[in-house]
PDB file of C-alpha atoms in Angstrom:
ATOM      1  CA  UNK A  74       8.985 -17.544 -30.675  1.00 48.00           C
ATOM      2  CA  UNK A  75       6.233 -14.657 -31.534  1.00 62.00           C
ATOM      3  CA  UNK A  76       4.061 -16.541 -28.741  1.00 79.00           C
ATOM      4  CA  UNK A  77       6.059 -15.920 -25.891  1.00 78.00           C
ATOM      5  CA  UNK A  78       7.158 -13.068 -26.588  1.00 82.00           C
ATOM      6  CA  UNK A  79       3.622 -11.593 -26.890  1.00 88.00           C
ATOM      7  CA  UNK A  80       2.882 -13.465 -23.448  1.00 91.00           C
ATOM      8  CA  UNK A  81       5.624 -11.885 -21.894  1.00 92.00           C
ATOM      9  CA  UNK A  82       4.755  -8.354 -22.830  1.00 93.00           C
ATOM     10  CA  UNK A  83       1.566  -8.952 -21.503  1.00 96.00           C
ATOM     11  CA  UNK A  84       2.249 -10.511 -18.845  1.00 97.00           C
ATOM     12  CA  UNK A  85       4.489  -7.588 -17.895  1.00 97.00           C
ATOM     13  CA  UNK A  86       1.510  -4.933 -19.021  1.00 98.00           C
ATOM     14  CA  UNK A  87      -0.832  -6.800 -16.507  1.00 98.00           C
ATOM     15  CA  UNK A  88       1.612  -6.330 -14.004  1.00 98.00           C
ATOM     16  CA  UNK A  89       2.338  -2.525 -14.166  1.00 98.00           C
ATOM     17  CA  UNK A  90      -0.962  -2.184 -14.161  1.00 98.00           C
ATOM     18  CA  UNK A  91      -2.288  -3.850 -11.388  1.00 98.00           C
ATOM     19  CA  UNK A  92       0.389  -2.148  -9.450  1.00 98.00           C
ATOM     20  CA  UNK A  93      -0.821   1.659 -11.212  1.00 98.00           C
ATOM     21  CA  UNK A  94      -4.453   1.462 -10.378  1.00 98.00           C
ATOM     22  CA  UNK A  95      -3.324  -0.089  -6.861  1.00 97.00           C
ATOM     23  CA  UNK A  96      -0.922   2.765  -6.125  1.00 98.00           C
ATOM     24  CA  UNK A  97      -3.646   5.496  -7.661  1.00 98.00           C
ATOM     25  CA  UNK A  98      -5.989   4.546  -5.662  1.00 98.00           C
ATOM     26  CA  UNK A  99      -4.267   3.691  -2.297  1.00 96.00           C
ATOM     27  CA  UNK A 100      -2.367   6.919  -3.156  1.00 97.00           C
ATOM     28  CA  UNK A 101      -5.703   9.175  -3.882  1.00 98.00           C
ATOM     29  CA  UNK A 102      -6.958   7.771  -0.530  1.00 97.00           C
ATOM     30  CA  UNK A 103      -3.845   8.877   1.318  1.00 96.00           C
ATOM     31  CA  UNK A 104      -4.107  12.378  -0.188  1.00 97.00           C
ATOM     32  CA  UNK A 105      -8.129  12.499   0.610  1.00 97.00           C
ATOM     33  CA  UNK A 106      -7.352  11.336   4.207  1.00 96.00           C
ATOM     34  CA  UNK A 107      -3.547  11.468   5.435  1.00 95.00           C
ATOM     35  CA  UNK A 108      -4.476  10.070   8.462  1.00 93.00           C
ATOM     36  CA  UNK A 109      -4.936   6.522   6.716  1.00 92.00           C
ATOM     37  CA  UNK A 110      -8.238   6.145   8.087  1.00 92.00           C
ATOM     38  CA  UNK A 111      -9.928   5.591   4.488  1.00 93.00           C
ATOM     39  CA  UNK A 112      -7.876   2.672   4.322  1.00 89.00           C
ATOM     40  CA  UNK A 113      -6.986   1.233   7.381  1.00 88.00           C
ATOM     41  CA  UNK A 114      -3.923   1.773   8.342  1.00 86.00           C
ATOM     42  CA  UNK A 115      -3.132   2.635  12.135  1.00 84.00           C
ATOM     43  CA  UNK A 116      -0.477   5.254  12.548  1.00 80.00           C
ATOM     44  CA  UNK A 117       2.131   3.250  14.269  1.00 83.00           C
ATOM     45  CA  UNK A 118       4.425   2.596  11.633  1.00 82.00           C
ATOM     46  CA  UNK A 119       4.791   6.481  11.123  1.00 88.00           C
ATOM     47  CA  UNK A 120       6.785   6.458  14.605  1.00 87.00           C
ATOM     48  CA  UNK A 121       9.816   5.271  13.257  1.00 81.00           C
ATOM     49  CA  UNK A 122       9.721   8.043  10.302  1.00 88.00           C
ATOM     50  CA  UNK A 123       9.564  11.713  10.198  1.00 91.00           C
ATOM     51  CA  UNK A 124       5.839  11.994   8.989  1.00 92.00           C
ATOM     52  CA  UNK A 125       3.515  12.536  11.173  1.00 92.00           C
ATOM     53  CA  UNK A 126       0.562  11.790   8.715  1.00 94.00           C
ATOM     54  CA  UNK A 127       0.727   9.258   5.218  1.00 94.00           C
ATOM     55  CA  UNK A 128       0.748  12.158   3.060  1.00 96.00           C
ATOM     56  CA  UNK A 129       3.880  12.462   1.670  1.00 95.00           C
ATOM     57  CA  UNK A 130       3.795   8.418   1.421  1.00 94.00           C
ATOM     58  CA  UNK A 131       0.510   8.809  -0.333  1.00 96.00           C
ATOM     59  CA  UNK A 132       2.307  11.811  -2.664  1.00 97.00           C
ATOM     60  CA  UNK A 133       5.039   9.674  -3.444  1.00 95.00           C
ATOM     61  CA  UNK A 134       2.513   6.654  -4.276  1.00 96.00           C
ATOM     62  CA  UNK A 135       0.277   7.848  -5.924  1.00 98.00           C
ATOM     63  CA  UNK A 136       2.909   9.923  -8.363  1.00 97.00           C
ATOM     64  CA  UNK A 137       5.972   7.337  -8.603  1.00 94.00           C
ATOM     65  CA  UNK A 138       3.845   3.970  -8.769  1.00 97.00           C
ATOM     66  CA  UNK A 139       0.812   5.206  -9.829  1.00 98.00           C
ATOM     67  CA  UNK A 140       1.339   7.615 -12.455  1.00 98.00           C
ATOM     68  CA  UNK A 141       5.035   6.759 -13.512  1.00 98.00           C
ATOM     69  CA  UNK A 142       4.147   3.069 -13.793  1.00 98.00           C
ATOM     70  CA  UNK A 143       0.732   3.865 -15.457  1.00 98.00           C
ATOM     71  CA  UNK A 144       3.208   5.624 -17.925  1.00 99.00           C
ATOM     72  CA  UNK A 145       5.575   2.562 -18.231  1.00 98.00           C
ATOM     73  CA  UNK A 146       2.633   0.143 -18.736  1.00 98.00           C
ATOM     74  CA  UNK A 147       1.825   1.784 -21.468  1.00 98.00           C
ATOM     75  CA  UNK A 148       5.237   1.735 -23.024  1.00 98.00           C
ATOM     76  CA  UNK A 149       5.284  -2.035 -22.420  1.00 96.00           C
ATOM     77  CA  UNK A 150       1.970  -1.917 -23.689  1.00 96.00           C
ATOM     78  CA  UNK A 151       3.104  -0.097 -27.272  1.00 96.00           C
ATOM     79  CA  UNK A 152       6.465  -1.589 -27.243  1.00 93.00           C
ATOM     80  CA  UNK A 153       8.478   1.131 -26.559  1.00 96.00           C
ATOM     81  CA  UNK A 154      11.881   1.068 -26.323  1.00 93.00           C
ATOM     82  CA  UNK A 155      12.324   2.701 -22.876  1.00 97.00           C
ATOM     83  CA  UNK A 156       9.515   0.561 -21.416  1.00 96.00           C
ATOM     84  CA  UNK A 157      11.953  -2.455 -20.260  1.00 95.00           C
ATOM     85  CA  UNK A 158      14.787  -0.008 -18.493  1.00 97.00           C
ATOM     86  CA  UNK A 159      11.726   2.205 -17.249  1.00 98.00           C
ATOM     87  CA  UNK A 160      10.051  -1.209 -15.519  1.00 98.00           C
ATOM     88  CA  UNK A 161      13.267  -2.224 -14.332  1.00 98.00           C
ATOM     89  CA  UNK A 162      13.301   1.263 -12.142  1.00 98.00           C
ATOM     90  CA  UNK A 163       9.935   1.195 -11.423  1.00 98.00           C
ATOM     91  CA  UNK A 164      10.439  -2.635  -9.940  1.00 98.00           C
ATOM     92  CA  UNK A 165      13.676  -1.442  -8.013  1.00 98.00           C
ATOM     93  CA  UNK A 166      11.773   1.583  -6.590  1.00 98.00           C
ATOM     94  CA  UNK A 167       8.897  -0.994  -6.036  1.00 98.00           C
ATOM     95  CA  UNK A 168      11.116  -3.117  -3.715  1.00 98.00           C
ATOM     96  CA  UNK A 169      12.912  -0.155  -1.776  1.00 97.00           C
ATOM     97  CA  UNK A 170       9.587   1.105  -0.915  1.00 95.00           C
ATOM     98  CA  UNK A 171       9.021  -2.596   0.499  1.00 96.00           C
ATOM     99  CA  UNK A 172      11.977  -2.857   2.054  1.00 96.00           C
ATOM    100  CA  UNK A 173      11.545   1.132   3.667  1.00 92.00           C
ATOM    101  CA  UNK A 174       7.747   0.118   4.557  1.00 89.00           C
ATOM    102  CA  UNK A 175       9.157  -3.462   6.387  1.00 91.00           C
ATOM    103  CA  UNK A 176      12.253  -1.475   8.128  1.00 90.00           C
ATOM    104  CA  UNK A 177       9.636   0.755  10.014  1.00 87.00           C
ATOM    105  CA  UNK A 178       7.334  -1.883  10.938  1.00 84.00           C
ATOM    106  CA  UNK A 179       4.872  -1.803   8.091  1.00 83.00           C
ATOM    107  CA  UNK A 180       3.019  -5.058   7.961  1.00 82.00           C
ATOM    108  CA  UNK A 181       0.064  -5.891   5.690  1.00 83.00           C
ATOM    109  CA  UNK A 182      -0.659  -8.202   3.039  1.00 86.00           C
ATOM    110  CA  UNK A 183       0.489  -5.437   0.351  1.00 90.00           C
ATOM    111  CA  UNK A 184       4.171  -5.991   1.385  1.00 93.00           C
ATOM    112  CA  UNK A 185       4.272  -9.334  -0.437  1.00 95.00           C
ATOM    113  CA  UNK A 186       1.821  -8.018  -3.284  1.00 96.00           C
ATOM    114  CA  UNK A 187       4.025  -5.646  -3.930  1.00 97.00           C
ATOM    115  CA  UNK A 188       7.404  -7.828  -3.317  1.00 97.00           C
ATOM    116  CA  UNK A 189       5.678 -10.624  -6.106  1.00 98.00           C
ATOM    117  CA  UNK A 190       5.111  -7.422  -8.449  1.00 98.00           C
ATOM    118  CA  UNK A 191       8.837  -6.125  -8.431  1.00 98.00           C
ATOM    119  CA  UNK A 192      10.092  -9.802  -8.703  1.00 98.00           C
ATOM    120  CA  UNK A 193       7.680 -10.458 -11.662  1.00 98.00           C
ATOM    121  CA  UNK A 194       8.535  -7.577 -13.479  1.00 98.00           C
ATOM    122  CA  UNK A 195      11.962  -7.957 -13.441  1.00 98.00           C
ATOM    123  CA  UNK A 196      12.007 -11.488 -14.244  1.00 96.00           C
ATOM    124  CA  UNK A 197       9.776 -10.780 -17.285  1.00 96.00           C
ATOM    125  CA  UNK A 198      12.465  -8.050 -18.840  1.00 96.00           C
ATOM    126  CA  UNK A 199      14.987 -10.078 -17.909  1.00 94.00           C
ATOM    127  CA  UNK A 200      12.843 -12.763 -20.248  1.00 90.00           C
ATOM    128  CA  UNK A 201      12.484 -10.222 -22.567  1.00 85.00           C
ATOM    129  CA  UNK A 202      16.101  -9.154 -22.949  1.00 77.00           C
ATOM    130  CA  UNK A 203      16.970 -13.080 -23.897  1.00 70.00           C
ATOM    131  CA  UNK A 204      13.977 -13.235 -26.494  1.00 60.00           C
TER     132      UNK A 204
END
């Protein structure tokens, strides 16, 4: 069925890049300010890592969920063939980050953004793949 196929895809597009401009952003700010004070976050979680600022988290957001999924969203976007496999790694990255960010005692309403993103997009390739 052509229709929810198409809804799928998009679905899937909207997802990658919500979570793109999110990371860009909330990665860019990291950069700009490792601190986290352009944001909001307090540096407490960074006790239980070996960081002493959010820049290397903000390096790693910004490139691997901003840029890399940018990338992917628009290979789900063109219909690519690498775009499901690639989303499928970017949602398994997604929710190791989570589950990395939860483990040190990282707690804002992002966690379960990002934990609905990761779910959704690998629900919707696993819709895909049965299309």
């Amino acid at each position: 069925m052509p229709g929810r196929e198409q809804l799928s895809r998009w679905l899937l597009v909207l997802l990658l890049g919500q979570l793109s401009v999110r990371a860009l952003v909330g990665g860019a700010a990291l950069l700009t300010a490792p601190a986290g004070t352009l944001v909001g976050l307090p540096p407490g979680p960074l006790d239980n890592t070996p960081f002493d600022t959010f820049l290397v988290p903000g390096l790693v957001l910004f490139v691997v969920f901003g840029l890399t999924a940018a990338v992917v969203c628009y290979g789900a976007y063109a219909t690519r063939r690498w775009a499901r496999p690639a989303a499928v790694g970017v949602a398994v990255a997604l929710l190791a980050w989570v589950a990395v960010e939860v483990s040190v005692g990282f707690s804002r309403p992002t966690v379960l953004l990002n934990v609905g993103t990761g779910i959704g997009v690998l629900g919707l390739v696993a819709l895909q793949r049965r299309q």
